[in-house]
PDB file of C-alpha atoms and ligand atoms in Angstrom:
ATOM      1  CA  MET J 162      42.566 102.169 146.742  1.00  0.00           C
ATOM      2  CA  ALA J 163      45.444  99.683 146.829  1.00  0.00           C
ATOM      3  CA  SER J 164      48.745 100.913 148.252  1.00  0.00           C
ATOM      4  CA  GLY J 165      50.929 102.141 145.431  1.00  0.00           C
ATOM      5  CA  SER J 166      48.167 103.124 143.008  1.00  0.00           C
ATOM      6  CA  ARG J 167      47.068 106.360 144.710  1.00  0.00           C
ATOM      7  CA  LYS J 168      47.338 109.552 142.692  1.00  0.00           C
ATOM      8  CA  LEU J 169      49.828 111.857 144.375  1.00  0.00           C
ATOM      9  CA  LYS J 170      50.159 115.607 144.693  1.00  0.00           C
ATOM     10  CA  ILE J 171      53.816 116.208 143.914  1.00  0.00           C
ATOM     11  CA  GLY J 172      55.495 119.598 144.277  1.00  0.00           C
ATOM     12  CA  ILE J 173      58.786 119.973 142.428  1.00  0.00           C
ATOM     13  CA  ILE J 174      61.486 122.397 143.556  1.00  0.00           C
ATOM     14  CA  GLY J 175      63.944 123.141 140.729  1.00  0.00           C
ATOM     15  CA  PHE J 176      62.270 122.798 137.358  1.00  0.00           C
ATOM     16  CA  GLY J 177      65.373 122.313 135.160  1.00  0.00           C
ATOM     17  CA  PRO J 178      65.944 119.742 132.396  1.00  0.00           C
ATOM     18  CA  PHE J 179      65.799 116.699 134.681  1.00  0.00           C
ATOM     19  CA  ALA J 180      62.657 117.771 136.542  1.00  0.00           C
ATOM     20  CA  GLN J 181      60.934 118.488 133.213  1.00  0.00           C
ATOM     21  CA  PHE J 182      61.869 115.016 132.016  1.00  0.00           C
ATOM     22  CA  LEU J 183      60.521 113.313 135.181  1.00  0.00           C
ATOM     23  CA  ALA J 184      57.384 115.469 135.251  1.00  0.00           C
ATOM     24  CA  LYS J 185      56.170 114.251 131.839  1.00  0.00           C
ATOM     25  CA  THR J 186      55.960 110.643 133.046  1.00  0.00           C
ATOM     26  CA  MET J 187      54.408 111.604 136.379  1.00  0.00           C
ATOM     27  CA  ILE J 188      51.673 113.534 134.557  1.00  0.00           C
ATOM     28  CA  LYS J 189      51.157 110.630 132.145  1.00  0.00           C
ATOM     29  CA  GLN J 190      50.509 108.443 135.207  1.00  0.00           C
ATOM     30  CA  GLY J 191      47.843 110.883 136.452  1.00  0.00           C
ATOM     31  CA  HIS J 192      49.674 112.542 139.345  1.00  0.00           C
ATOM     32  CA  ILE J 193      48.991 116.213 140.065  1.00  0.00           C
ATOM     33  CA  LEU J 194      52.050 118.417 139.813  1.00  0.00           C
ATOM     34  CA  THR J 195      53.052 121.856 141.017  1.00  0.00           C
ATOM     35  CA  ALA J 196      56.475 123.441 140.663  1.00  0.00           C
ATOM     36  CA  THR J 197      58.674 126.287 141.787  1.00  0.00           C
ATOM     37  CA  SER J 198      62.131 127.257 140.621  1.00  0.00           C
ATOM     38  CA  ARG J 199      64.731 130.031 140.586  1.00  0.00           C
ATOM     39  CA  SER J 200      63.809 130.935 136.985  1.00  0.00           C
ATOM     40  CA  ASP J 201      60.336 131.494 135.610  1.00  0.00           C
ATOM     41  CA  HIS J 202      59.154 128.232 134.014  1.00  0.00           C
ATOM     42  CA  SER J 203      55.479 129.231 134.089  1.00  0.00           C
ATOM     43  CA  GLN J 204      54.975 129.031 130.319  1.00  0.00           C
ATOM     44  CA  LEU J 205      56.287 125.491 129.971  1.00  0.00           C
ATOM     45  CA  CYS J 206      54.413 124.470 133.121  1.00  0.00           C
ATOM     46  CA  SER J 207      51.111 125.741 131.791  1.00  0.00           C
ATOM     47  CA  GLN J 208      51.655 123.677 128.607  1.00  0.00           C
ATOM     48  CA  LEU J 209      52.245 120.589 130.782  1.00  0.00           C
ATOM     49  CA  ASN J 210      49.272 121.306 133.045  1.00  0.00           C
ATOM     50  CA  ILE J 211      51.505 122.024 136.037  1.00  0.00           C
ATOM     51  CA  THR J 212      50.771 124.912 138.409  1.00  0.00           C
ATOM     52  CA  PHE J 213      53.902 127.037 138.670  1.00  0.00           C
ATOM     53  CA  PHE J 214      54.512 129.171 141.780  1.00  0.00           C
ATOM     54  CA  ARG J 215      56.973 132.057 141.930  1.00  0.00           C
ATOM     55  CA  ASP J 216      56.336 132.299 145.648  1.00  0.00           C
ATOM     56  CA  ILE J 217      57.743 129.437 147.766  1.00  0.00           C
ATOM     57  CA  GLU J 218      55.228 129.970 150.574  1.00  0.00           C
ATOM     58  CA  ALA J 219      52.272 129.683 148.201  1.00  0.00           C
ATOM     59  CA  PHE J 220      53.921 126.563 146.768  1.00  0.00           C
ATOM     60  CA  LEU J 221      54.205 124.996 150.239  1.00  0.00           C
ATOM     61  CA  ASP J 222      50.620 125.971 151.072  1.00  0.00           C
ATOM     62  CA  ALA J 223      49.382 123.867 148.117  1.00  0.00           C
ATOM     63  CA  GLY J 224      49.147 120.715 150.280  1.00  0.00           C
ATOM     64  CA  ASN J 225      51.460 118.325 148.424  1.00  0.00           C
ATOM     65  CA  ASP J 226      51.960 114.705 149.528  1.00  0.00           C
ATOM     66  CA  ILE J 227      55.535 114.849 148.308  1.00  0.00           C
ATOM     67  CA  ILE J 228      58.064 117.567 147.704  1.00  0.00           C
ATOM     68  CA  LEU J 229      60.613 116.498 145.146  1.00  0.00           C
ATOM     69  CA  ILE J 230      63.858 118.461 145.139  1.00  0.00           C
ATOM     70  CA  CYS J 231      65.496 118.519 141.680  1.00  0.00           C
ATOM     71  CA  THR J 232      67.904 121.454 141.974  1.00  0.00           C
ATOM     72  CA  SER J 233      71.550 121.283 140.970  1.00  0.00           C
ATOM     73  CA  ILE J 234      73.900 119.620 143.444  1.00  0.00           C
ATOM     74  CA  LEU J 235      75.844 122.866 143.843  1.00  0.00           C
ATOM     75  CA  SER J 236      72.738 124.909 144.774  1.00  0.00           C
ATOM     76  CA  PHE J 237      71.122 122.256 146.993  1.00  0.00           C
ATOM     77  CA  SER J 238      72.281 123.595 150.348  1.00  0.00           C
ATOM     78  CA  GLN J 239      71.251 127.176 149.574  1.00  0.00           C
ATOM     79  CA  VAL J 240      67.878 126.081 148.131  1.00  0.00           C
ATOM     80  CA  LEU J 241      67.122 123.725 151.041  1.00  0.00           C
ATOM     81  CA  ARG J 242      67.956 126.333 153.682  1.00  0.00           C
ATOM     82  CA  SER J 243      65.679 128.876 151.972  1.00  0.00           C
ATOM     83  CA  ILE J 244      62.553 126.658 152.228  1.00  0.00           C
ATOM     84  CA  PRO J 245      60.241 127.691 155.099  1.00  0.00           C
ATOM     85  CA  PHE J 246      59.186 124.139 156.047  1.00  0.00           C
ATOM     86  CA  ASP J 247      56.930 125.433 158.826  1.00  0.00           C
ATOM     87  CA  HIS J 248      54.492 126.385 156.032  1.00  0.00           C
ATOM     88  CA  LEU J 249      53.766 122.727 155.259  1.00  0.00           C
ATOM     89  CA  LYS J 250      50.125 121.979 156.043  1.00  0.00           C
ATOM     90  CA  LYS J 251      50.552 118.233 156.709  1.00  0.00           C
ATOM     91  CA  PRO J 252      53.220 115.537 157.131  1.00  0.00           C
ATOM     92  CA  THR J 253      55.048 115.512 153.833  1.00  0.00           C
ATOM     93  CA  LEU J 254      57.613 113.246 152.244  1.00  0.00           C
ATOM     94  CA  ILE J 255      60.684 115.110 151.056  1.00  0.00           C
ATOM     95  CA  ALA J 256      62.397 113.260 148.226  1.00  0.00           C
ATOM     96  CA  GLU J 257      65.446 114.331 146.277  1.00  0.00           C
ATOM     97  CA  VAL J 258      67.045 113.002 143.107  1.00  0.00           C
ATOM     98  CA  LEU J 259      70.546 114.455 143.164  1.00  0.00           C
ATOM     99  CA  SER J 260      73.272 112.435 141.450  1.00  0.00           C
ATOM    100  CA  VAL J 261      75.198 112.237 144.723  1.00  0.00           C
ATOM    101  CA  LYS J 262      73.590 110.806 147.831  1.00  0.00           C
ATOM    102  CA  GLU J 263      75.490 111.238 151.117  1.00  0.00           C
ATOM    103  CA  TYR J 264      75.610 115.015 150.745  1.00  0.00           C
ATOM    104  CA  PRO J 265      71.846 115.664 150.426  1.00  0.00           C
ATOM    105  CA  ARG J 266      71.078 112.958 153.040  1.00  0.00           C
ATOM    106  CA  ASP J 267      73.284 114.664 155.633  1.00  0.00           C
ATOM    107  CA  LEU J 268      71.864 118.116 154.896  1.00  0.00           C
ATOM    108  CA  LEU J 269      68.249 116.909 154.947  1.00  0.00           C
ATOM    109  CA  LEU J 270      68.814 115.192 158.307  1.00  0.00           C
ATOM    110  CA  GLN J 271      70.355 118.407 159.642  1.00  0.00           C
ATOM    111  CA  VAL J 272      67.732 120.825 158.351  1.00  0.00           C
ATOM    112  CA  LEU J 273      64.369 119.016 158.343  1.00  0.00           C
ATOM    113  CA  PRO J 274      62.164 118.714 161.423  1.00  0.00           C
ATOM    114  CA  LEU J 275      61.872 115.129 162.748  1.00  0.00           C
ATOM    115  CA  GLU J 276      58.267 114.708 161.602  1.00  0.00           C
ATOM    116  CA  ILE J 277      59.216 115.097 157.934  1.00  0.00           C
ATOM    117  CA  ASP J 278      60.032 111.887 156.053  1.00  0.00           C
ATOM    118  CA  ILE J 279      63.125 111.673 153.847  1.00  0.00           C
ATOM    119  CA  LEU J 280      63.715 109.604 150.711  1.00  0.00           C
ATOM    120  CA  CYS J 281      67.038 109.912 148.900  1.00  0.00           C
ATOM    121  CA  ALA J 282      66.905 108.627 145.331  1.00  0.00           C
ATOM    122  CA  HIS J 283      68.883 108.623 142.124  1.00  0.00           C
ATOM    123  CA  PRO J 284      67.311 107.649 138.825  1.00  0.00           C
ATOM    124  CA  MET J 285      70.477 106.559 136.975  1.00  0.00           C
ATOM    125  CA  PHE J 286      69.164 107.864 133.651  1.00  0.00           C
ATOM    126  CA  GLY J 287      68.090 111.112 132.080  1.00  0.00           C
ATOM    127  CA  PRO J 288      66.484 112.775 129.065  1.00  0.00           C
ATOM    128  CA  GLY J 289      68.925 111.041 126.681  1.00  0.00           C
ATOM    129  CA  SER J 290      69.087 107.484 128.003  1.00  0.00           C
ATOM    130  CA  GLY J 291      65.415 107.521 129.079  1.00  0.00           C
ATOM    131  CA  LYS J 292      63.913 109.049 125.954  1.00  0.00           C
ATOM    132  CA  ASP J 293      62.381 105.763 124.757  1.00  0.00           C
ATOM    133  CA  GLY J 294      61.026 104.763 128.176  1.00  0.00           C
ATOM    134  CA  TRP J 295      62.481 103.729 131.521  1.00  0.00           C
ATOM    135  CA  LYS J 296      62.215  99.958 131.188  1.00  0.00           C
ATOM    136  CA  GLY J 297      65.269  98.229 132.664  1.00  0.00           C
ATOM    137  CA  LEU J 298      66.874 101.512 133.750  1.00  0.00           C
ATOM    138  CA  THR J 299      68.223 101.649 137.291  1.00  0.00           C
ATOM    139  CA  PHE J 300      66.543 103.581 140.095  1.00  0.00           C
ATOM    140  CA  VAL J 301      68.579 103.705 143.333  1.00  0.00           C
ATOM    141  CA  PHE J 302      66.932 104.700 146.602  1.00  0.00           C
ATOM    142  CA  ASP J 303      67.583 104.858 150.330  1.00  0.00           C
ATOM    143  CA  LYS J 304      64.628 105.188 152.735  1.00  0.00           C
ATOM    144  CA  VAL J 305      66.512 107.488 155.082  1.00  0.00           C
ATOM    145  CA  ARG J 306      63.571 108.305 157.392  1.00  0.00           C
ATOM    146  CA  ILE J 307      60.174 106.910 156.477  1.00  0.00           C
ATOM    147  CA  THR J 308      57.212 106.738 158.841  1.00  0.00           C
ATOM    148  CA  ASN J 309      54.473 106.947 156.184  1.00  0.00           C
ATOM    149  CA  GLU J 310      55.252 103.813 154.131  1.00  0.00           C
ATOM    150  CA  ASP J 311      52.179 104.302 151.948  1.00  0.00           C
ATOM    151  CA  THR J 312      53.217 107.657 150.454  1.00  0.00           C
ATOM    152  CA  CYS J 313      56.782 106.438 149.979  1.00  0.00           C
ATOM    153  CA  SER J 314      55.690 103.266 148.199  1.00  0.00           C
ATOM    154  CA  CYS J 315      53.283 105.256 145.966  1.00  0.00           C
ATOM    155  CA  PHE J 316      56.229 107.415 144.917  1.00  0.00           C
ATOM    156  CA  LEU J 317      58.459 104.398 144.245  1.00  0.00           C
ATOM    157  CA  HIS J 318      55.622 102.878 142.203  1.00  0.00           C
ATOM    158  CA  ILE J 319      55.984 105.700 139.667  1.00  0.00           C
ATOM    159  CA  PHE J 320      59.312 104.164 138.689  1.00  0.00           C
ATOM    160  CA  GLU J 321      58.311 100.514 139.205  1.00  0.00           C
ATOM    161  CA  ASN J 322      55.324 101.049 136.897  1.00  0.00           C
ATOM    162  CA  GLU J 323      57.665 102.182 134.114  1.00  0.00           C
ATOM    163  CA  GLY J 324      59.759  99.015 134.521  1.00  0.00           C
ATOM    164  CA  CYS J 325      62.772 100.519 136.289  1.00  0.00           C
ATOM    165  CA  ARG J 326      65.235  98.189 137.993  1.00  0.00           C
ATOM    166  CA  MET J 327      64.681  99.208 141.629  1.00  0.00           C
ATOM    167  CA  VAL J 328      67.844  99.068 143.760  1.00  0.00           C
ATOM    168  CA  GLU J 329      67.643  99.829 147.485  1.00  0.00           C
ATOM    169  CA  MET J 330      71.127 100.840 148.591  1.00  0.00           C
ATOM    170  CA  SER J 331      72.765 103.002 151.257  1.00  0.00           C
ATOM    171  CA  CYS J 332      73.777 106.508 150.205  1.00  0.00           C
ATOM    172  CA  GLU J 333      77.402 105.625 151.024  1.00  0.00           C
ATOM    173  CA  GLU J 334      77.433 102.550 148.786  1.00  0.00           C
ATOM    174  CA  HIS J 335      75.762 104.543 145.991  1.00  0.00           C
ATOM    175  CA  ASP J 336      78.454 107.228 146.141  1.00  0.00           C
ATOM    176  CA  LYS J 337      81.275 104.646 146.176  1.00  0.00           C
ATOM    177  CA  GLN J 338      79.917 102.864 143.105  1.00  0.00           C
ATOM    178  CA  ALA J 339      78.831 106.027 141.260  1.00  0.00           C
ATOM    179  CA  ALA J 340      82.308 107.560 141.665  1.00  0.00           C
ATOM    180  CA  ARG J 341      83.811 104.507 139.929  1.00  0.00           C
ATOM    181  CA  SER J 342      81.191 104.401 137.191  1.00  0.00           C
ATOM    182  CA  GLN J 343      79.192 107.588 136.530  1.00  0.00           C
ATOM    183  CA  PHE J 344      81.881 110.102 137.551  1.00  0.00           C
ATOM    184  CA  ILE J 345      84.520 108.315 135.449  1.00  0.00           C
ATOM    185  CA  THR J 346      82.115 108.177 132.480  1.00  0.00           C
ATOM    186  CA  HIS J 347      81.483 111.927 132.702  1.00  0.00           C
ATOM    187  CA  THR J 348      85.199 112.664 133.175  1.00  0.00           C
ATOM    188  CA  VAL J 349      86.209 110.656 130.108  1.00  0.00           C
ATOM    189  CA  GLY J 350      83.403 112.319 128.122  1.00  0.00           C
ATOM    190  CA  ARG J 351      84.671 115.777 129.145  1.00  0.00           C
ATOM    191  CA  VAL J 352      88.300 114.854 128.346  1.00  0.00           C
ATOM    192  CA  LEU J 353      87.214 113.728 124.879  1.00  0.00           C
ATOM    193  CA  SER J 354      85.381 117.022 124.475  1.00  0.00           C
ATOM    194  CA  GLU J 355      88.532 118.972 125.444  1.00  0.00           C
ATOM    195  CA  MET J 356      90.305 116.972 122.699  1.00  0.00           C
ATOM    196  CA  GLU J 357      87.547 118.090 120.303  1.00  0.00           C
ATOM    197  CA  ILE J 358      87.101 114.554 118.947  1.00  0.00           C
ATOM    198  CA  GLN J 359      84.718 114.318 116.012  1.00  0.00           C
ATOM    199  CA  SER J 360      83.480 111.645 113.633  1.00  0.00           C
ATOM    200  CA  THR J 361      85.901 110.897 110.805  1.00  0.00           C
ATOM    201  CA  SER J 362      85.349 109.254 107.432  1.00  0.00           C
ATOM    202  CA  LEU J 363      86.734 105.972 108.820  1.00  0.00           C
ATOM    203  CA  ASP J 364      85.150 105.666 112.262  1.00  0.00           C
ATOM    204  CA  THR J 365      85.312 102.270 113.939  1.00  0.00           C
ATOM    205  CA  LYS J 366      82.361 101.202 116.105  1.00  0.00           C
ATOM    206  CA  GLY J 367      84.555 101.828 119.136  1.00  0.00           C
ATOM    207  CA  PHE J 368      85.298 105.365 118.065  1.00  0.00           C
ATOM    208  CA  GLN J 369      81.616 106.045 117.364  1.00  0.00           C
ATOM    209  CA  THR J 370      80.961 104.959 120.966  1.00  0.00           C
ATOM    210  CA  LEU J 371      83.467 107.571 122.143  1.00  0.00           C
ATOM    211  CA  VAL J 372      81.889 110.307 120.012  1.00  0.00           C
ATOM    212  CA  ASN J 373      78.468 109.394 121.415  1.00  0.00           C
ATOM    213  CA  LEU J 374      79.890 109.433 124.937  1.00  0.00           C
ATOM    214  CA  LYS J 375      81.324 112.913 124.370  1.00  0.00           C
ATOM    215  CA  GLU J 376      78.044 114.201 122.931  1.00  0.00           C
ATOM    216  CA  ASN J 377      75.864 112.713 125.675  1.00  0.00           C
ATOM    217  CA  THR J 378      78.151 113.941 128.455  1.00  0.00           C
ATOM    218  CA  MET J 379      78.195 117.482 127.127  1.00  0.00           C
ATOM    219  CA  LYS J 380      74.374 117.652 127.205  1.00  0.00           C
ATOM    220  CA  ASP J 381      74.525 117.744 131.022  1.00  0.00           C
ATOM    221  CA  SER J 382      75.401 121.044 132.687  1.00  0.00           C
ATOM    222  CA  PHE J 383      78.919 121.671 133.996  1.00  0.00           C
ATOM    223  CA  ASP J 384      77.283 122.306 137.388  1.00  0.00           C
ATOM    224  CA  LEU J 385      76.043 118.719 137.380  1.00  0.00           C
ATOM    225  CA  TYR J 386      79.499 117.330 136.550  1.00  0.00           C
ATOM    226  CA  CYS J 387      81.169 119.605 139.081  1.00  0.00           C
ATOM    227  CA  GLY J 388      78.687 118.447 141.752  1.00  0.00           C
ATOM    228  CA  LEU J 389      79.631 114.802 141.073  1.00  0.00           C
ATOM    229  CA  PHE J 390      83.180 115.719 142.061  1.00  0.00           C
ATOM    230  CA  VAL J 391      82.756 118.288 144.812  1.00  0.00           C
ATOM    231  CA  HIS J 392      80.052 116.473 146.781  1.00  0.00           C
ATOM    232  CA  ASN J 393      81.058 112.831 146.385  1.00  0.00           C
ATOM    233  CA  ARG J 394      83.914 112.100 148.806  1.00  0.00           C
ATOM    234  CA  PHE J 395      84.989 109.080 146.696  1.00  0.00           C
ATOM    235  CA  ALA J 396      85.415 111.017 143.426  1.00  0.00           C
ATOM    236  CA  LYS J 397      88.815 112.574 144.219  1.00  0.00           C
ATOM    237  CA  GLN J 398      90.466 109.138 144.525  1.00  0.00           C
ATOM    238  CA  GLU J 399      88.825 107.944 141.291  1.00  0.00           C
ATOM    239  CA  LEU J 400      90.204 110.969 139.442  1.00  0.00           C
ATOM    240  CA  LYS J 401      93.669 110.116 140.818  1.00  0.00           C
ATOM    241  CA  ASN J 402      93.190 106.483 139.726  1.00  0.00           C
ATOM    242  CA  LEU J 403      92.349 107.653 136.211  1.00  0.00           C
ATOM    243  CA  GLU J 404      95.432 109.902 136.041  1.00  0.00           C
ATOM    244  CA  LEU J 405      97.641 107.097 137.389  1.00  0.00           C
ATOM    245  CA  ALA J 406      96.182 104.613 134.920  1.00  0.00           C
ATOM    246  CA  LEU J 407      96.895 106.972 132.009  1.00  0.00           C
ATOM    247  CA  GLU J 408     100.464 107.387 133.231  1.00  0.00           C
ATOM    248  CA  THR J 409     100.871 103.594 133.598  1.00  0.00           C
ATOM    249  CA  VAL J 410      99.642 103.032 130.059  1.00  0.00           C
ATOM    250  CA  ARG J 411     101.983 105.756 128.770  1.00  0.00           C
ATOM    251  CA  GLN J 412     104.953 104.140 130.572  1.00  0.00           C
ATOM    252  CA  LYS J 413     104.106 100.682 129.222  1.00  0.00           C
ATOM    253  CA  LEU J 414     104.097 102.115 125.697  1.00  0.00           C
ATOM    254  CA  HIS J 415     107.451 103.825 126.248  1.00  0.00           C
ATOM    255  CA  HIS J 416     109.048 100.651 127.685  1.00  0.00           C
ATOM    256  CA  LYS J 417     107.759  98.539 124.826  1.00  0.00           C
ATOM    257  CA  SER J 418     108.845 101.016 122.164  1.00  0.00           C
ATOM    258  CA  SER J 419     112.351 101.340 123.669  1.00  0.00           C
ATOM    259  CA  ASP J 420     112.558  97.452 123.789  1.00  0.00           C
ATOM    260  CA  THR J 421     111.814  97.254 120.101  1.00  0.00           C
ATOM    261  CA  LEU J 422     114.376  99.893 119.011  1.00  0.00           C
TER     262      LEU J 422
HETATM  263  N1  NAP V 274      70.206 115.273 133.973  1.00  0.00           N
HETATM  264  C1  NAP V 274      70.186 114.029 134.362  1.00  0.00           C
HETATM  265  O1  NAP V 274      70.259 113.128 133.549  1.00  0.00           O
HETATM  266  C2  NAP V 274      70.041 113.686 135.830  1.00  0.00           C
HETATM  267  C3  NAP V 274      69.833 112.338 136.194  1.00  0.00           C
HETATM  268  C4  NAP V 274      69.672 112.017 137.553  1.00  0.00           C
HETATM  269  C5  NAP V 274      69.733 113.009 138.514  1.00  0.00           C
HETATM  270  N2  NAP V 274      69.949 114.303 138.123  1.00  0.00           N
HETATM  271  C6  NAP V 274      70.015 115.330 139.174  1.00  0.00           C
HETATM  272  O2  NAP V 274      68.886 116.179 139.011  1.00  0.00           O
HETATM  273  C7  NAP V 274      69.195 117.516 139.397  1.00  0.00           C
HETATM  274  C8  NAP V 274      68.854 118.470 138.251  1.00  0.00           C
HETATM  275  O3  NAP V 274      69.667 118.169 137.135  1.00  0.00           O
HETATM  276  P1  NAP V 274      69.508 118.922 135.734  1.00  0.00           P
HETATM  277  O4  NAP V 274      69.971 117.992 134.685  1.00  0.00           O
HETATM  278  O5  NAP V 274      68.166 119.512 135.635  1.00  0.00           O
HETATM  279  O6  NAP V 274      70.582 120.106 135.728  1.00  0.00           O
HETATM  280  P2  NAP V 274      71.428 120.861 136.881  1.00  0.00           P
HETATM  281  O7  NAP V 274      72.238 121.874 136.155  1.00  0.00           O
HETATM  282  O8  NAP V 274      72.151 119.900 137.736  1.00  0.00           O
HETATM  283  O9  NAP V 274      70.300 121.600 137.752  1.00  0.00           O
HETATM  284  C9  NAP V 274      69.430 122.547 137.171  1.00  0.00           C
HETATM  285  C10 NAP V 274      68.422 122.947 138.210  1.00  0.00           C
HETATM  286  O10 NAP V 274      69.046 123.585 139.338  1.00  0.00           O
HETATM  287  C11 NAP V 274      68.464 124.864 139.547  1.00  0.00           C
HETATM  288  N3  NAP V 274      69.528 125.771 140.010  1.00  0.00           N
HETATM  289  C12 NAP V 274      70.782 125.884 139.548  1.00  0.00           C
HETATM  290  N4  NAP V 274      71.467 126.807 140.236  1.00  0.00           N
HETATM  291  C13 NAP V 274      70.619 127.326 141.153  1.00  0.00           C
HETATM  292  C14 NAP V 274      70.733 128.324 142.156  1.00  0.00           C
HETATM  293  N5  NAP V 274      71.871 128.990 142.373  1.00  0.00           N
HETATM  294  N6  NAP V 274      69.651 128.580 142.936  1.00  0.00           N
HETATM  295  C15 NAP V 274      68.485 127.917 142.738  1.00  0.00           C
HETATM  296  N7  NAP V 274      68.305 126.941 141.795  1.00  0.00           N
HETATM  297  C16 NAP V 274      69.369 126.661 141.018  1.00  0.00           C
HETATM  298  C17 NAP V 274      67.902 125.283 138.206  1.00  0.00           C
HETATM  299  O11 NAP V 274      66.849 126.191 138.412  1.00  0.00           O
HETATM  300  P3  NAP V 274      66.245 127.085 137.213  1.00  0.00           P
HETATM  301  O12 NAP V 274      65.932 126.142 136.080  1.00  0.00           O
HETATM  302  O13 NAP V 274      65.024 127.659 137.810  1.00  0.00           O
HETATM  303  O14 NAP V 274      67.271 128.113 136.853  1.00  0.00           O
HETATM  304  C18 NAP V 274      67.405 123.940 137.681  1.00  0.00           C
HETATM  305  O15 NAP V 274      66.155 123.632 138.254  1.00  0.00           O
HETATM  306  C19 NAP V 274      70.677 117.529 139.759  1.00  0.00           C
HETATM  307  O16 NAP V 274      70.814 117.434 141.158  1.00  0.00           O
HETATM  308  C20 NAP V 274      71.222 116.272 139.091  1.00  0.00           C
HETATM  309  O17 NAP V 274      72.349 115.749 139.774  1.00  0.00           O
HETATM  310  C21 NAP V 274      70.096 114.669 136.822  1.00  0.00           C
END
């Protein structure tokens, strides 16, 4: 079989909203999925034809080609350290899709034995933005430690096949750019939510965009947003930049209004 078209056995750790969203496309492509999670997702898994394990050791015994970690950013360290990797039956690729990248990379390099491959990835879309397909949506990845190119390229093909824009980038560069873009987007969305903005009878297109931003942002868990801040070393400065920019705009308004009095 040509490289990239092999059907994979993928074991997912952390079967929350994002994992469920990814799993549907993986199953559609014919891959065989198993899952384990803190909560019991066995009912949903059986509907999706996914074998759900409550027991992590039984999950690791299942002989997956890839283990895909989809837990929250905040629980990643605890989840990773609780996995008995010595139960793996064969060389396995560990991939993760957290929305920050340096933090999981560093922990994976610390915790995983040298023979285990590591792929750090971030699909820059989710159940909302990807509901009508993944065509043109960005998939960022960093091949942190890859010896088995075939398994890694089969995994990347899942996203290539759906038409994603594949961007190979260092974890550091990802975090720098994501702090300026994704973290700011989520922060503005949460500020608008604190202001309780709602559609009015005379919405402009611009205002509708803000209402949509608020609604989309609030669909993600607070844990996810908090993780974007706590575990991206560039986010703190971007938050300061946003506060400073708001203050600058406020001062410009005050100067102008005192000029015109
Ligand atoms: N949502 C998106 O659009 C999106 C896009 C790209 C990447 N991501 C990344 O994908 C990951 C999952 O995101 P998400 O949207 O599903 O929501 P999330 O709130 O970031 O994570 C939910 C997942 O984390 C698990 N979890 C939370 N706290 C835990 C704990 N203390 N111990 C063990 N497991 C715990 C949950 O397990 P249970 O369900 O079993 O309770 C669930 O599987 C995150 O790292 C996020 O940054 C999300």
